[in-house]
Structure formats: C-alpha cells, structure tokens
Coordinates of C-alpha atoms and ligand atoms in Angstrom, one line a residue:
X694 CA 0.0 0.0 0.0
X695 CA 1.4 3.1 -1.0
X696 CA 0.3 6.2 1.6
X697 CA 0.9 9.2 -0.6
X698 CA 2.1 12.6 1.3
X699 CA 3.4 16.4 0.9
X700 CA 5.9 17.7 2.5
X701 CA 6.3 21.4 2.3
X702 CA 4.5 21.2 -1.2
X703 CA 7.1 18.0 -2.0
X704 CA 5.5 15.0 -3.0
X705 CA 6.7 11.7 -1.0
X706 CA 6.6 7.8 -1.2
X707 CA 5.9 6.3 1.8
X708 CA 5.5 2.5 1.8
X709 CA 5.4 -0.1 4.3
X710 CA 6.9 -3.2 3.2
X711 CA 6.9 -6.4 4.8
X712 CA 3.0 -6.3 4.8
X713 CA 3.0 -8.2 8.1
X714 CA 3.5 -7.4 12.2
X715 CA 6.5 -6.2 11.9
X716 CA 6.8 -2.7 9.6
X717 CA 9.4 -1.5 7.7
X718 CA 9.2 2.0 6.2
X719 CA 10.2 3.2 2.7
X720 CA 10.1 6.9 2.5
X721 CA 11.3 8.9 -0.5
X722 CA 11.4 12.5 -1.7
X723 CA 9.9 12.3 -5.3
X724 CA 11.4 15.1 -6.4
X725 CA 15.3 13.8 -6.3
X726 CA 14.3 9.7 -5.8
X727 CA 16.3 9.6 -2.7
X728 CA 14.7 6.9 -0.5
X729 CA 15.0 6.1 3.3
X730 CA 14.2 2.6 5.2
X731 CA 13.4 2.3 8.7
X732 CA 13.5 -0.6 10.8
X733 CA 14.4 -3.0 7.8
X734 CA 14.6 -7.2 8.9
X735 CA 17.7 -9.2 7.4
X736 CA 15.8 -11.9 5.9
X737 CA 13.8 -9.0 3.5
X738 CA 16.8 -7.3 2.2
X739 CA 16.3 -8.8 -1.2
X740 CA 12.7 -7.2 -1.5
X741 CA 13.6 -3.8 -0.2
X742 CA 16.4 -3.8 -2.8
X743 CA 13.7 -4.6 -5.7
X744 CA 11.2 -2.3 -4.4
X745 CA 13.8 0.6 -5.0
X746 CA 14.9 -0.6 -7.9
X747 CA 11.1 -0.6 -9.3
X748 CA 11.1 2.7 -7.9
X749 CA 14.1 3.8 -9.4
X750 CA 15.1 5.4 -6.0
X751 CA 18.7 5.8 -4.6
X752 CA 19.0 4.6 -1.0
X753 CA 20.6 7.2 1.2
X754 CA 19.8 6.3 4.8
X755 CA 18.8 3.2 6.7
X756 CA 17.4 3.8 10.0
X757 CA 16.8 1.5 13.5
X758 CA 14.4 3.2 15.2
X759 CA 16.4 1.3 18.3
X760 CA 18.5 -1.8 18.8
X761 CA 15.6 -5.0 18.2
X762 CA 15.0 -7.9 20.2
X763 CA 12.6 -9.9 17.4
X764 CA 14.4 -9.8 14.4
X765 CA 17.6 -9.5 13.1
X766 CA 18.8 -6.1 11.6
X767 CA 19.0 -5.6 7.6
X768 CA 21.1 -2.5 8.1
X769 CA 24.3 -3.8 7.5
X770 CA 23.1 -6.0 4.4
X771 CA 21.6 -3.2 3.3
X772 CA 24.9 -0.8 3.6
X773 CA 27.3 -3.4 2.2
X774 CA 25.0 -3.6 -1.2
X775 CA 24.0 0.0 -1.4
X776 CA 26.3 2.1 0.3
X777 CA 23.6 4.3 2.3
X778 CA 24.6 5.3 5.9
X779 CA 23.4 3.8 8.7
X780 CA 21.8 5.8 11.6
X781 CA 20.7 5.1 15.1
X782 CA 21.0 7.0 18.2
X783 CA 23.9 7.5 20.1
X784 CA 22.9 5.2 23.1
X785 CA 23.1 2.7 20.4
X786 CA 24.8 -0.3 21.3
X787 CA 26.0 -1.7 18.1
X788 CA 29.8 -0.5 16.4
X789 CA 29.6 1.0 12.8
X790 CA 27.0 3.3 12.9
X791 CA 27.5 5.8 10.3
X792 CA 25.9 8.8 12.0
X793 CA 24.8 8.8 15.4
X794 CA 21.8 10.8 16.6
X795 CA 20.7 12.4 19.2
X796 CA 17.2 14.4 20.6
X797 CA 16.3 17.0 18.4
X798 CA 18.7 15.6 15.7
X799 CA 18.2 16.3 12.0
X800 CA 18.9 14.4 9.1
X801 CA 17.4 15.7 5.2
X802 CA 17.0 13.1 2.2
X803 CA 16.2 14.8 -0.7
X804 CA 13.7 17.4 0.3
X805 CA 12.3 15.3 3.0
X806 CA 13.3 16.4 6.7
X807 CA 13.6 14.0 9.6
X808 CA 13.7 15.0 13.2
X809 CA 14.6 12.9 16.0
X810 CA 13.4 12.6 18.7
X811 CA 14.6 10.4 21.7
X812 CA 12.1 8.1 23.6
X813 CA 14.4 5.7 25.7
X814 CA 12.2 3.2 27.6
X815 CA 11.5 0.5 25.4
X816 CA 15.4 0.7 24.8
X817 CA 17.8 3.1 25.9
X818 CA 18.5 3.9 22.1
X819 CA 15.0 4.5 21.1
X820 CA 14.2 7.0 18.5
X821 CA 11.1 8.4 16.8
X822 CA 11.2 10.3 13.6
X823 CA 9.1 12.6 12.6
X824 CA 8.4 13.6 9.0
X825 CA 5.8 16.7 7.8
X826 CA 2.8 15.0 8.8
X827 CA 3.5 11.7 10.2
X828 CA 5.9 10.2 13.1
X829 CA 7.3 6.7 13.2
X830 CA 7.1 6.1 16.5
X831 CA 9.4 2.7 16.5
X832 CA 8.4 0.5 19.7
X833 CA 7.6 3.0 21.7
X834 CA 4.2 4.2 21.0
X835 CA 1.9 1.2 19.4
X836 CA -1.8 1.8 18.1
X837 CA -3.2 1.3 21.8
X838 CA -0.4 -0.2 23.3
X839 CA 3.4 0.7 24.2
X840 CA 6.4 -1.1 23.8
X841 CA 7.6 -3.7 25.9
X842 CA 9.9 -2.5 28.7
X843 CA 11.5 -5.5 30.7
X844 CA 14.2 -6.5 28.1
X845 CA 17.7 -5.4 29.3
X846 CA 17.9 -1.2 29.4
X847 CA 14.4 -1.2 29.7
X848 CA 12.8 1.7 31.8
X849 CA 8.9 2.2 32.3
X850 CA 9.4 5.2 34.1
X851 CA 11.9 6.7 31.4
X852 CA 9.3 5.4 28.4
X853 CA 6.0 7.2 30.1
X854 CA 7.8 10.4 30.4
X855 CA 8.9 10.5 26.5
X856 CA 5.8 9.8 25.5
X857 CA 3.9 12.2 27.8
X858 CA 6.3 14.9 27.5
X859 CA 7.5 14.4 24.4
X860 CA 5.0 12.5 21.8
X861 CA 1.8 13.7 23.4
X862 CA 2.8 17.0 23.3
X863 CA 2.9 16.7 19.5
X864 CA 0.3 18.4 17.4
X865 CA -3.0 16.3 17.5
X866 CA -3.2 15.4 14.2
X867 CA 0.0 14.3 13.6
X868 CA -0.1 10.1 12.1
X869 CA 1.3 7.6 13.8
X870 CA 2.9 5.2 11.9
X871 CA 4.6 2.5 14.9
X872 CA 7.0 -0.4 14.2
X873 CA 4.9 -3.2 15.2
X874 CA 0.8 -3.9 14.7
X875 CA -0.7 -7.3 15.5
X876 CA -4.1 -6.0 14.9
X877 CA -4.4 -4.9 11.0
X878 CA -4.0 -1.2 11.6
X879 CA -2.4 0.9 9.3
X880 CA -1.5 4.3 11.2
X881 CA -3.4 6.1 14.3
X882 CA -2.9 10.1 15.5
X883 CA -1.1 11.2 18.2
X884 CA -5.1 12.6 19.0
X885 CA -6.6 8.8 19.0
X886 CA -4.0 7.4 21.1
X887 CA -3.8 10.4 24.0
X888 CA -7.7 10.3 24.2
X889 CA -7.6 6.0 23.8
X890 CA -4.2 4.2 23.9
X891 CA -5.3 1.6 26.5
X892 CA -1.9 1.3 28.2
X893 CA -1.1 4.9 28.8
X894 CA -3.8 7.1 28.5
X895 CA -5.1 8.5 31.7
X896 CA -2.8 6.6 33.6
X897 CA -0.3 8.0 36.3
X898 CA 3.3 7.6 36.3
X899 CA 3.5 5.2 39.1
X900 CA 0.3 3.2 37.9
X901 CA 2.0 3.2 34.3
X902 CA 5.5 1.8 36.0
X903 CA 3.7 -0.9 37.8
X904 CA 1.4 -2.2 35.0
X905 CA 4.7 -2.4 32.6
X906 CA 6.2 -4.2 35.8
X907 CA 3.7 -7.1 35.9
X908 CA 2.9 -7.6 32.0
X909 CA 4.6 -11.1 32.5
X910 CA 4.8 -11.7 28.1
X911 CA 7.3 -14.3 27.1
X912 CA 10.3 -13.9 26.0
X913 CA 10.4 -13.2 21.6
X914 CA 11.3 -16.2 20.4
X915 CA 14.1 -14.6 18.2
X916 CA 16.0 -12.7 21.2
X917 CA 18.8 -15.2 21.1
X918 CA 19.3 -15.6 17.9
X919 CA 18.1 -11.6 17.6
X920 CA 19.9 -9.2 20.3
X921 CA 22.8 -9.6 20.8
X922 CA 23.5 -10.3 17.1
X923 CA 22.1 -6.6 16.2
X924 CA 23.7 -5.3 19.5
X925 CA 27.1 -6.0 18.0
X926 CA 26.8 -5.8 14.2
X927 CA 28.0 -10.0 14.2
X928 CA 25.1 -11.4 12.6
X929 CA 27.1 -14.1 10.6
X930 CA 26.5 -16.8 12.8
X931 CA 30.2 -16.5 13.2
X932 CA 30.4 -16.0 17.4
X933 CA 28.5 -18.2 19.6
X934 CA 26.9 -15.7 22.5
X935 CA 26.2 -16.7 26.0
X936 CA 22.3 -17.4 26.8
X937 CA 20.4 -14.4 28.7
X938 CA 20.9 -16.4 31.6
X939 CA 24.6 -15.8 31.7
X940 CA 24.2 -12.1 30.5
X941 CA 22.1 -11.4 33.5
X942 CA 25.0 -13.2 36.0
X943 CA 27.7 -10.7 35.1
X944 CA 28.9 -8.1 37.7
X945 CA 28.3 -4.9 36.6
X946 CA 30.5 -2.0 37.6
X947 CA 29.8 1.7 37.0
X948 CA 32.5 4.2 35.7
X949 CA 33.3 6.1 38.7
X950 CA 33.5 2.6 40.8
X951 CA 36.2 1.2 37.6
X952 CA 38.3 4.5 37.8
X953 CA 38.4 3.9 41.6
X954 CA 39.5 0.6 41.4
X955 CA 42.5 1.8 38.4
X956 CA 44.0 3.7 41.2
X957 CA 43.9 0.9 43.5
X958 CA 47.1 -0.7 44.5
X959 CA 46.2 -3.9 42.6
X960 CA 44.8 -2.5 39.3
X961 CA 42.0 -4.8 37.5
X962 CA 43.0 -5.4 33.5
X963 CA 40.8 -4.1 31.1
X964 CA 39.4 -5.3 28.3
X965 CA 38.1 -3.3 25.5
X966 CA 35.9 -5.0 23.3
X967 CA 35.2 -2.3 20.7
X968 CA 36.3 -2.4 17.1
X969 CA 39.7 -1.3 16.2
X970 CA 38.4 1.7 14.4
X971 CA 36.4 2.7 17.4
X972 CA 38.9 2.1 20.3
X973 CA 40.9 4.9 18.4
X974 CA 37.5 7.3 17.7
X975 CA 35.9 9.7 19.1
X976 CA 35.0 8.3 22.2
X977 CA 38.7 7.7 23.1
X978 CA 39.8 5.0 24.9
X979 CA 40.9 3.6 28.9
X980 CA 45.1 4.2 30.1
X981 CA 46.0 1.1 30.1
X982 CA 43.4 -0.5 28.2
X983 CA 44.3 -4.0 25.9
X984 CA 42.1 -4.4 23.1
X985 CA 40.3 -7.6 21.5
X986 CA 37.5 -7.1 19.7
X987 CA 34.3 -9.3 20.5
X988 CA 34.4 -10.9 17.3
X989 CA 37.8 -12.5 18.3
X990 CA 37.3 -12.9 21.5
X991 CA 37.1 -16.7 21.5
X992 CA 40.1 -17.2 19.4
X993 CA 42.1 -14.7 21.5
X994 CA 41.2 -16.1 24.6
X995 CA 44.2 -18.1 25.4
X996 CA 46.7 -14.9 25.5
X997 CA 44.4 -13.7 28.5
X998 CA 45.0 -16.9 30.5
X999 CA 47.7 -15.3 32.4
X1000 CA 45.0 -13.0 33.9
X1001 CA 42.8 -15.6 35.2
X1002 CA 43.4 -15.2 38.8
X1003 CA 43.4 -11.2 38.0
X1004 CA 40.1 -9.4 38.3
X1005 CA 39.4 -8.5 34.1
X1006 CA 36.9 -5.5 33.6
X1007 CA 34.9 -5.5 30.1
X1008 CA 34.6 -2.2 28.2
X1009 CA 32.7 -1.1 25.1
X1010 CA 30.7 1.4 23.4
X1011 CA 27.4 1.0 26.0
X1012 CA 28.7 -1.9 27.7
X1013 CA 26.1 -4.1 26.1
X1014 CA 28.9 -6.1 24.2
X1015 CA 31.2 -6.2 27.1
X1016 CA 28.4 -7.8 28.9
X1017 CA 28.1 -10.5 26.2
X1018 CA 32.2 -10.6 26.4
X1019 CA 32.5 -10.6 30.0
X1020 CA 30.0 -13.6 30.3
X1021 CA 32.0 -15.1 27.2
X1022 CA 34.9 -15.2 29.6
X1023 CA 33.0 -16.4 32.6
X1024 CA 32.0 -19.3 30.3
X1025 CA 35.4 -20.1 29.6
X1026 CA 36.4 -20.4 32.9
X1027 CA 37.4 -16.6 33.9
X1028 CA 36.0 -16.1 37.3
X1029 CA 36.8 -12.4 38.0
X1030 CA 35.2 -10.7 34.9
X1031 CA 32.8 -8.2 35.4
X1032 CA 31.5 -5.2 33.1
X1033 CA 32.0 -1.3 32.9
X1034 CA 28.1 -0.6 32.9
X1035 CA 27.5 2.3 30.3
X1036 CA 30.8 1.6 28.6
X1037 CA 32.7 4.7 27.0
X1038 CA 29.6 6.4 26.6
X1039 CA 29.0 6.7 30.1
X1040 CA 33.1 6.9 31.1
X1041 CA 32.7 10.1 28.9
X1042 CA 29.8 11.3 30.5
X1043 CA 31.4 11.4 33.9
X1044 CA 34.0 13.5 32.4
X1045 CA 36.8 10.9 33.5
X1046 CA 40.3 10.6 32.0
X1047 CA 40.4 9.1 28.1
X1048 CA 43.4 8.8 25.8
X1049 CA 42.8 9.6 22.3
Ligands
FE2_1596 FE1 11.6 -3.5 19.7

C-alpha cells in the first residue's frame, strides 16, 4: 500500500513493506528519488532492494528506530549492497554506525526532513522520527499499546515520560505510523491514542511503571538468535553468544567505581571489546586499556589466561557487548570478569580521563 504525502509542497513515497506485524518503512522524496528505510529485517533485504529498484530510488539512509530484540537487523546487508549510511541513536549499542543521533537531531533526504526525537524506555536507544505529517514512533508508542519495557535497558518510568512529555505534546493530528501492529492497523494520530491508547492514557506515572512491571509476556522467540547479534553488528553466525541467563549473571560495575579501582594498589585489566576503528574514535579509549575485539574474543582467549586469577573488567561502546564478552569469559572459565556498565559512553559522561 502506497500512503501518498506532501511535505512542504514535495510529494513523498511512503510504503510499508513487509506487509506483516513487523513494519518496515520506505520513504522517498519524489522530487530527487532519494529513499530512506526504517527498521528494515535481514531476511527482507532482497525485497527492499527490488522495491527501490522498481522505484528507481537511490537509497541514502537506513534507520533502526532502536536496537531490536525480534528480528535481526538488515542495516548492515543493506549498507554493504548499497552504500547508504546507517543511523541510530547515540545510546546505540552496536559498532559501525555511520551517523549517530541524538534528541532534536536532524537528518534531510532529498527534500524530505527527519527530526529525531529520543524516547528511551523501550530501549535506551530509542528513536522516533518525525516527517511533515507523520511520526514513526518505532516501539515505543503502538496503536493502543506501548512497547515492551522488561528487556535489558528497559525503563517504564523513562518510556511514560517520553511519551507524555515528548509524543503527546505533539500536534494532534499528527499520524502515527509504529513499528509493530498485531491487529491490522495501518497508522493512528497522536489525538486517537492520547484520548484511547489503553496502556497509557489517563494513567499516572506510578500506575504506568507498575502495569509495565507485571505484563509477565514471554520472551520473543528470536531474542537469542536476535539481540545480541544486532547489539554487536556480528550477525554471521560466526560468534557463539552466551544465553540471557549468563548475561544477566555478570557483575556490573559503573564508571566512577572502575576508575576507583585503576587507582587501586592492585589494578584490575581491562578489556576493550570495541572495534579497532572505534577504540581509536571519538569516544577515546581507557590508560592502560588492551584491546580484542568481540568478534575474536574466543580465538584470543588463550593470550588472557595469564589474567585468570586477576580481576578482568569488560569495556565497550554502551557496555552491552562487554556484557556479552564478560559472560563469554565467565564461560570459559574466567571467574573475576565483570563489566563497565554504560561503557565509554557513560566513562565520557562522567567526564573521566580518556586517551585519544
Ligand atoms: Fe523493539
């Protein structure tokens, strides 16, 4: 279905794709063919390709609304045939990100203008975007519902005060357009779902926190496959990662508690699991800090046996992959590992020491 549009007197394309549960957005500016996709799944790569191609449309961005637990990501796929640049949010997890965004960011394709706005809750990295009349609102506004909090980084508190600050403070007649509909809708307004969303209209803060709390759904039946895959761009099937279970056993450690113990007599190793590109970018890097990569953690393992009685800290990005390393290393044996929670985001946050 194609849902036609104008944007400051500019005609756009704006398709969903998959025709299913899960949506992925094709937006273009008809007036140069440059196209964007949103939330696109690895396994549909080869019909988002076609549909531009019928299109005739040049592919310039390719959005995650936020880092996804159900599916795995097409963005790299996508990037590696086409070229486009990915985008996410800064709090995003993942390495390789081609431009990072933050609230009130803005990004043009063709005549088309995205805004972003940032709605951690579902996610810490969530995202909506808002173009001329409409908003895809990723997971964390649903026609009557909201996205699930109670995946790792999920906050309930920090999800109702996005949306009721932030969404619902939106003009009225702006369309909704979420990432996920079990139900058959197409799109909502930011009107229908302040006067109806059954989840979050009405409701206080505390009585929001508490439903979101005691929702009890199962787990997606993807997330092992799904998560940590997208959290770390290795979707190859090439690293074996630890089970939730043994993600939610490692020790986690916040920057000012790490830089404490760096000064201790008996300094802890650490361990930074980024990319080689990244561990010299703009985020800097740890005094002291050795660096293996997740992706050959497994095969590198063996040089850190002489640290096995030494207390190893984990450090990435957002500390999502360092989790999934440090539990890596517990598996293997390693029983002092734990994780720098928030990773270098966070280290640069507190405004401690980095080498660049
Ligand atoms: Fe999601």
């Amino acid at each position: 279905m194609i849902i036609g549009a104008r944007l400051g007197g500019a005609p756009m394309l704006f398709h969903e794709l998959n025709r299913a549960g899960c949506k992925t957005y094709l937006a273009a500016c008809e007036q140069t063919n440059r196209a964007l996709l949103v939330d696109p799944l690895k396994d549909r790569v080869d019909r988002y390709l076609a549909v531009l191609a019928y299109y005739r449309l040049t592919l310039d961005l390719i959005i995650d609304s936020h880092t996804h637990a159900d599916h795995r990501s097409g963005v790299w796929d996508l990037r590696e045939l086409t070229g486009a640049k990915v985008v996410m949010h800064r709090r995003a997890p993942a390495p390789h990100i081609d431009i990072h965004i933050d609230d009130g960011g803005e990004l043009a394709v063709g005549t088309l203008r995205l805004n972003f706005i940032h709605t951690p809750g579902h996610t810490p990295d969530s995202t909506c975007i808002r173009m001329g009349d409409r908003l895809l609102t990723g997971d964390t506004l649903l026609i009557g519902g909201t996205g699930r909090t109670d995946f790792p980084g999920g906050e309930p508190g920090a999800q109702y005060d996005a949306i009721i600050q932030k969404i619902f403070t939106l003009p009225d007649s702006l369309l909704v357009f979420p990432a996920h509909d079990y139900r058959g809708n197409v799109n909502s307004t930011i009107g229908d779902e302040k006067r109806s969303n059954a989840r979050i209209a009405g409701r206080s803060r505390e009585a929001y926190i508490n439903l979101m709390n005691n929702l009890g759904m199962p787990l997606p039946t993807k997330i092992q496959e799904a998560l940590q895959a997208n959290e770390s761009a290795i979707d190859d099937d090439s690293l074996k990662f630890p089970t939730l279970a043994q993600l939610n056993e490692v020790r986690q450690l916040d920057p000012a508690e790490v830089e404490s113990r760096l000064l201790s007599t008996n300094p802890p190793l650490l361990l930074d699991v980024r990319e080689a590109d990244e561990f010299s970018g703009e985020l800097g890097l740890i005094r002291g800090s050795i660096l293996v990569p997740l992706r050959h953690l497994p095969e590198h393992a063996k040089e850190l046996e002489k640290y096995r009685d030494h207390e190893i800290i984990a450090v990435c990005r957002a500390g999502v992959r360092s989790t999934t390393a440090a539990a890596i290393l517990a598996g293997l044996g390693f029983e002092h590992v734990c994780n720098m929670k928030g990773g270098m985001l966070d280290w640069n946050d507190a405004k401690l020491p980095v080498e660049r």
